[in-house]
Short mmCIF file of C-alpha atoms and ligand atoms in Angstrom, two decimals:
data_model
loop_
_atom_site.label_atom_id
_atom_site.label_comp_id
_atom_site.label_asym_id
_atom_site.label_seq_id
_atom_site.Cartn_x
_atom_site.Cartn_y
_atom_site.Cartn_z
CA MET A 137 -6.64 14.15 8.23
CA LYS A 138 -6.31 10.42 8.87
CA LEU A 139 -6.87 8.21 5.86
CA ILE A 140 -6.59 4.50 5.13
CA LEU A 141 -5.97 3.20 1.62
CA LEU A 142 -7.42 -0.23 0.93
CA GLY A 143 -7.16 -2.25 -2.25
CA ALA A 144 -5.55 -5.32 -3.78
CA PRO A 145 -1.78 -5.50 -4.28
CA GLY A 146 -1.06 -3.27 -7.25
CA ALA A 147 -4.36 -1.37 -7.08
CA GLY A 148 -2.36 1.86 -6.93
CA LYS A 149 -2.30 2.55 -3.19
CA GLY A 150 1.37 3.55 -3.10
CA THR A 151 1.08 5.73 -6.21
CA GLN A 152 -1.98 7.59 -4.91
CA ALA A 153 -0.58 7.83 -1.37
CA GLU A 154 2.49 9.67 -2.71
CA ILE A 155 0.25 12.15 -4.57
CA ILE A 156 -2.13 12.75 -1.63
CA SER A 157 0.84 13.10 0.72
CA GLU A 158 2.38 15.85 -1.43
CA LYS A 159 -0.92 17.66 -1.90
CA TYR A 160 -1.97 17.75 1.77
CA GLY A 161 1.47 17.75 3.41
CA ILE A 162 0.82 14.64 5.48
CA PRO A 163 3.10 11.59 5.51
CA ALA A 164 2.27 8.42 3.58
CA VAL A 165 2.95 5.59 6.01
CA SER A 166 3.55 2.39 4.03
CA THR A 167 4.13 -0.76 6.08
CA GLY A 168 5.37 -2.42 2.87
CA ASN A 169 8.08 0.25 2.42
CA ILE A 170 9.08 0.04 6.09
CA LEU A 171 9.40 -3.75 5.81
CA ARG A 172 11.34 -3.59 2.51
CA GLU A 173 13.79 -1.11 4.07
CA ALA A 174 14.27 -3.50 7.01
CA VAL A 175 14.88 -6.42 4.62
CA LYS A 176 17.42 -4.33 2.67
CA ASN A 177 19.27 -3.41 5.88
CA GLN A 178 19.04 -7.00 7.20
CA THR A 179 17.70 -5.88 10.56
CA ARG A 180 16.04 -8.39 12.93
CA LEU A 181 12.63 -7.21 11.69
CA GLY A 182 13.76 -7.60 8.07
CA LEU A 183 15.03 -11.13 8.64
CA GLU A 184 11.72 -12.10 10.26
CA ALA A 185 9.55 -10.45 7.57
CA LYS A 186 11.42 -11.62 4.47
CA SER A 187 10.11 -15.18 4.23
CA TYR A 188 6.49 -14.03 4.56
CA MET A 189 6.92 -11.31 1.95
CA ASP A 190 8.70 -13.57 -0.54
CA ALA A 191 5.83 -16.07 -0.22
CA GLY A 192 3.14 -13.42 -0.79
CA ALA A 193 1.84 -14.00 2.75
CA LEU A 194 1.13 -11.46 5.47
CA VAL A 195 3.68 -10.60 8.16
CA PRO A 196 2.23 -11.46 11.64
CA ASP A 197 -0.15 -8.87 13.10
CA ASP A 198 1.89 -8.25 16.29
CA VAL A 199 4.97 -7.32 14.21
CA ILE A 200 2.95 -4.85 12.11
CA ILE A 201 1.30 -3.30 15.15
CA SER A 202 4.61 -2.64 16.89
CA ILE A 203 5.99 -1.08 13.65
CA ILE A 204 3.01 1.24 13.38
CA LYS A 205 3.10 2.26 17.06
CA GLU A 206 6.75 3.31 16.63
CA ARG A 207 6.00 5.18 13.40
CA PHE A 208 3.10 7.12 14.96
CA LYS A 209 5.48 8.48 17.64
CA GLU A 210 7.40 10.43 14.98
CA PRO A 211 6.48 14.13 14.91
CA ASP A 212 5.42 14.20 11.24
CA CYS A 213 2.38 12.03 12.10
CA ALA A 214 0.99 14.62 14.53
CA GLY A 215 -1.07 16.40 11.84
CA GLY A 216 -2.45 13.22 10.27
CA PHE A 217 -1.29 10.53 7.85
CA ILE A 218 -2.28 8.21 5.03
CA LEU A 219 -1.93 4.56 5.90
CA ASP A 220 -0.92 2.57 2.82
CA GLY A 221 -1.12 -1.20 3.31
CA MET A 222 -2.23 -1.15 6.94
CA PRO A 223 -4.60 -2.45 8.29
CA ARG A 224 -4.48 -5.66 6.31
CA THR A 225 -6.53 -7.87 8.65
CA VAL A 226 -9.52 -7.29 10.90
CA VAL A 227 -7.21 -7.80 13.91
CA GLN A 228 -5.02 -4.89 12.73
CA ALA A 229 -8.09 -2.68 12.24
CA GLU A 230 -9.33 -3.52 15.74
CA LYS A 231 -5.91 -2.66 17.16
CA LEU A 232 -5.98 0.76 15.47
CA ASP A 233 -9.39 1.35 17.09
CA GLU A 234 -8.03 0.26 20.49
CA MET A 235 -5.12 2.68 20.06
CA GLY A 236 -7.70 5.48 19.70
CA VAL A 237 -6.80 6.24 16.07
CA GLU A 238 -9.83 8.07 14.63
CA ILE A 239 -9.95 7.40 10.90
CA ASP A 240 -11.73 9.95 8.70
CA LYS A 241 -12.07 7.72 5.64
CA ALA A 242 -11.07 4.30 4.35
CA LEU A 243 -10.62 4.72 0.59
CA ASP A 244 -10.81 1.46 -1.30
CA ILE A 245 -9.34 1.40 -4.82
CA GLU A 246 -11.12 -1.30 -6.86
CA VAL A 247 -9.22 -2.94 -9.73
CA SER A 248 -9.87 -6.34 -11.37
CA ASP A 249 -7.42 -9.19 -10.78
CA GLU A 250 -6.64 -9.22 -14.52
CA ASP A 251 -5.55 -5.57 -14.48
CA ILE A 252 -3.61 -6.11 -11.25
CA ILE A 253 -1.48 -8.74 -12.98
CA LYS A 254 -0.75 -6.35 -15.89
CA ARG A 255 0.19 -3.56 -13.50
CA LEU A 256 2.45 -5.54 -11.21
CA SER A 257 4.31 -7.27 -13.98
CA GLY A 258 5.24 -3.84 -15.45
CA ARG A 259 6.04 -2.13 -12.16
CA ARG A 260 9.53 -0.80 -11.45
CA VAL A 261 10.55 0.71 -8.12
CA CYS A 262 13.44 2.91 -7.07
CA SER A 263 16.07 0.94 -5.15
CA VAL A 264 16.94 4.09 -3.17
CA CYS A 265 13.73 6.04 -2.35
CA GLY A 266 11.04 3.42 -3.16
CA SER A 267 9.11 5.57 -5.69
CA SER A 268 6.93 3.49 -8.01
CA TYR A 269 6.83 3.53 -11.85
CA HIS A 270 5.33 1.44 -14.64
CA VAL A 271 7.04 0.64 -17.92
CA LEU A 272 3.91 1.67 -19.89
CA TYR A 273 1.58 3.62 -17.58
CA ARG A 274 4.06 5.71 -15.59
CA PRO A 275 7.47 5.57 -17.23
CA PRO A 276 10.37 7.56 -15.78
CA ALA A 277 11.89 10.36 -17.91
CA GLU A 278 15.03 8.25 -18.38
CA GLU A 279 14.67 4.46 -18.60
CA GLY A 280 15.80 2.66 -15.45
CA VAL A 281 16.45 5.87 -13.49
CA CYS A 282 14.28 7.40 -10.73
CA ASP A 283 12.95 10.90 -11.59
CA LYS A 284 13.05 11.93 -7.94
CA CYS A 285 16.49 10.83 -6.70
CA GLY A 286 18.36 9.33 -9.67
CA GLY A 287 18.36 5.87 -8.04
CA GLU A 288 18.33 2.65 -10.07
CA LEU A 289 14.86 1.22 -10.89
CA ILE A 290 14.44 -2.46 -10.11
CA ILE A 291 11.73 -5.17 -10.18
CA ARG A 292 10.35 -5.97 -6.71
CA ARG A 293 11.08 -9.53 -5.53
CA ASP A 294 7.38 -10.19 -4.94
CA ASP A 295 6.39 -9.05 -8.45
CA GLN A 296 7.14 -12.50 -9.96
CA ILE A 297 3.93 -13.97 -11.43
CA GLU A 298 3.60 -16.88 -8.92
CA THR A 299 4.00 -14.50 -5.98
CA ILE A 300 1.53 -12.01 -7.50
CA LEU A 301 -1.11 -14.80 -7.61
CA ASP A 302 -0.37 -15.75 -3.98
CA ARG A 303 -0.67 -12.10 -2.91
CA LEU A 304 -4.03 -11.79 -4.67
CA GLU A 305 -5.31 -14.91 -2.93
CA THR A 306 -4.11 -13.56 0.45
CA TYR A 307 -5.81 -10.24 -0.31
CA HIS A 308 -9.21 -11.77 -1.10
CA ARG A 309 -9.11 -14.06 1.95
CA GLN A 310 -7.61 -11.81 4.63
CA THR A 311 -7.86 -8.15 3.60
CA GLU A 312 -11.07 -7.82 1.59
CA PRO A 313 -13.25 -8.36 4.75
CA LEU A 314 -12.01 -4.92 5.84
CA LYS A 315 -14.38 -3.32 3.32
CA ASP A 316 -17.26 -4.66 5.36
CA TYR A 317 -15.55 -3.58 8.61
CA TYR A 318 -15.28 0.06 7.51
CA GLU A 319 -18.63 0.12 5.73
CA LYS A 320 -20.36 -0.80 9.00
CA ARG A 321 -18.59 2.15 10.63
CA GLY A 322 -19.64 4.55 7.85
CA LYS A 323 -16.02 5.16 6.76
CA LEU A 324 -15.77 3.22 3.49
CA VAL A 325 -15.49 5.11 0.19
CA ILE A 326 -15.12 3.03 -2.96
CA VAL A 327 -13.02 4.51 -5.78
CA GLU A 328 -13.08 2.67 -9.11
CA GLY A 329 -9.47 2.43 -10.30
CA GLN A 330 -9.16 3.93 -13.80
CA GLU A 331 -6.95 2.96 -16.69
CA GLU A 332 -5.31 6.40 -16.62
CA LEU A 333 -3.46 7.11 -13.42
CA ALA A 334 -4.49 10.80 -13.46
CA ASP A 335 -8.17 9.80 -13.68
CA THR A 336 -7.85 7.69 -10.52
CA THR A 337 -6.14 10.61 -8.81
CA ARG A 338 -9.02 12.92 -9.73
CA LEU A 339 -11.55 10.49 -8.21
CA MET A 340 -9.37 9.98 -5.13
CA LEU A 341 -9.01 13.70 -4.43
CA ALA A 342 -12.76 14.20 -4.91
CA ALA A 343 -13.39 11.36 -2.42
CA VAL A 344 -10.95 12.87 0.12
CA GLU A 345 -12.59 16.30 -0.15
CA ALA A 346 -16.24 15.12 -0.24
P1 AP5 B 657 2.89 -3.69 0.15
O1 AP5 B 657 4.13 -2.99 -0.18
O2 AP5 B 657 1.83 -2.98 0.95
O3 AP5 B 657 2.33 -4.29 -1.19
P2 AP5 B 657 0.86 -4.48 -1.78
O4 AP5 B 657 -0.34 -4.21 -0.96
O5 AP5 B 657 0.96 -5.83 -2.34
O6 AP5 B 657 0.73 -3.30 -2.69
P3 AP5 B 657 1.73 -2.86 -3.75
O7 AP5 B 657 2.77 -1.98 -3.17
O8 AP5 B 657 2.20 -4.07 -4.53
O9 AP5 B 657 0.78 -2.09 -4.74
P4 AP5 B 657 0.08 -0.68 -4.66
O10 AP5 B 657 -1.39 -0.87 -4.44
O11 AP5 B 657 0.80 0.24 -3.74
O12 AP5 B 657 0.26 -0.27 -6.18
P5 AP5 B 657 1.26 0.76 -6.87
O13 AP5 B 657 0.86 2.17 -6.56
O14 AP5 B 657 2.68 0.37 -6.66
O15 AP5 B 657 3.22 -5.04 0.95
C1 AP5 B 657 4.21 -5.95 0.52
C2 AP5 B 657 4.27 -7.13 1.48
O16 AP5 B 657 4.60 -6.66 2.82
C3 AP5 B 657 2.94 -7.87 1.67
O17 AP5 B 657 2.76 -8.88 0.70
C4 AP5 B 657 3.12 -8.44 3.10
O18 AP5 B 657 3.93 -9.57 3.10
C5 AP5 B 657 3.86 -7.33 3.82
N1 AP5 B 657 2.96 -6.36 4.49
C6 AP5 B 657 2.85 -5.02 4.24
N2 AP5 B 657 1.95 -4.45 5.06
C7 AP5 B 657 1.46 -5.45 5.85
C8 AP5 B 657 0.48 -5.51 6.87
N3 AP5 B 657 -0.19 -4.41 7.26
N4 AP5 B 657 0.21 -6.70 7.45
C9 AP5 B 657 0.87 -7.82 7.09
N5 AP5 B 657 1.82 -7.84 6.13
C10 AP5 B 657 2.11 -6.67 5.50
O19 AP5 B 657 0.84 0.48 -8.40
C11 AP5 B 657 1.16 -0.75 -9.04
C12 AP5 B 657 1.64 -0.48 -10.47
O20 AP5 B 657 0.57 -0.01 -11.27
C13 AP5 B 657 2.73 0.60 -10.54
O21 AP5 B 657 3.66 0.23 -11.52
C14 AP5 B 657 1.96 1.87 -10.96
O22 AP5 B 657 2.77 2.76 -11.69
C15 AP5 B 657 0.84 1.29 -11.81
N6 AP5 B 657 -0.41 2.04 -11.68
C16 AP5 B 657 -0.92 2.61 -10.57
N7 AP5 B 657 -2.10 3.20 -10.82
C17 AP5 B 657 -2.35 2.97 -12.15
C18 AP5 B 657 -3.43 3.30 -13.02
N8 AP5 B 657 -4.50 3.97 -12.61
N9 AP5 B 657 -3.35 2.88 -14.30
C19 AP5 B 657 -2.28 2.19 -14.73
N10 AP5 B 657 -1.23 1.86 -13.96
C20 AP5 B 657 -1.26 2.23 -12.69
#
């Protein structure tokens, strides 16, 4: 199974990717998580990506494509994957096609900009394993502590309000055209993001299995 998750920043791609990954035993491949790990470890990639990420802009396509080519070589991708946050531009989508990656579905989670702002300003992420929480909608069992690994929960650097607005603008200009790209190929499935996380999951799983 090869799936793509589309949607604005904060639409719930990472949250749903984790759930689908566990249910179907396929890896969730998040370019955002790969880049954040590189920034944390101050690798060459991380140093290059940081300024783009902090500004709410996209990292150049060629950087993303080489990351994804490396990731696909790992054995866990052999049985399929869920791409979370890639492709992000039409150029990235065309590259995936050129690489011969046959996508089953592109699932687009639709959430209004107003709700996105509420979600991202309450998001907390694990500083160790990257799992995502929300202070109101998905609180951890113990405040500030990751349920999965016990790591400290922190606010992402790009979840400051000015950066959230820049990311939304980038999304509408550069990523939203992908809906049209996948619709023309008969792959697009729209999922209306729900207020309750579990309700979105139910719709997502129904869309995967349809
Ligand atoms: P990335 O990490 O991909 O960030 P993003 O697309 O901005 O998406 P987010 O991770 O912010 O949100 P999400 O949709 O996963 O939502 P989540 O599940 O956390 O990218 C970061 C940066 O890296 C980019 O800005 C760019 O610079 C760079 N980058 C990455 N990939 C790239 C690429 N391919 N090309 C170029 N540059 C790239 O949910 C959000 C919050 O809402 C959470 O707190 C969650 O608990 C809560 N929530 C989720 N669902 C619900 C619900 N139904 N109801 C209530 N709350 C909910």
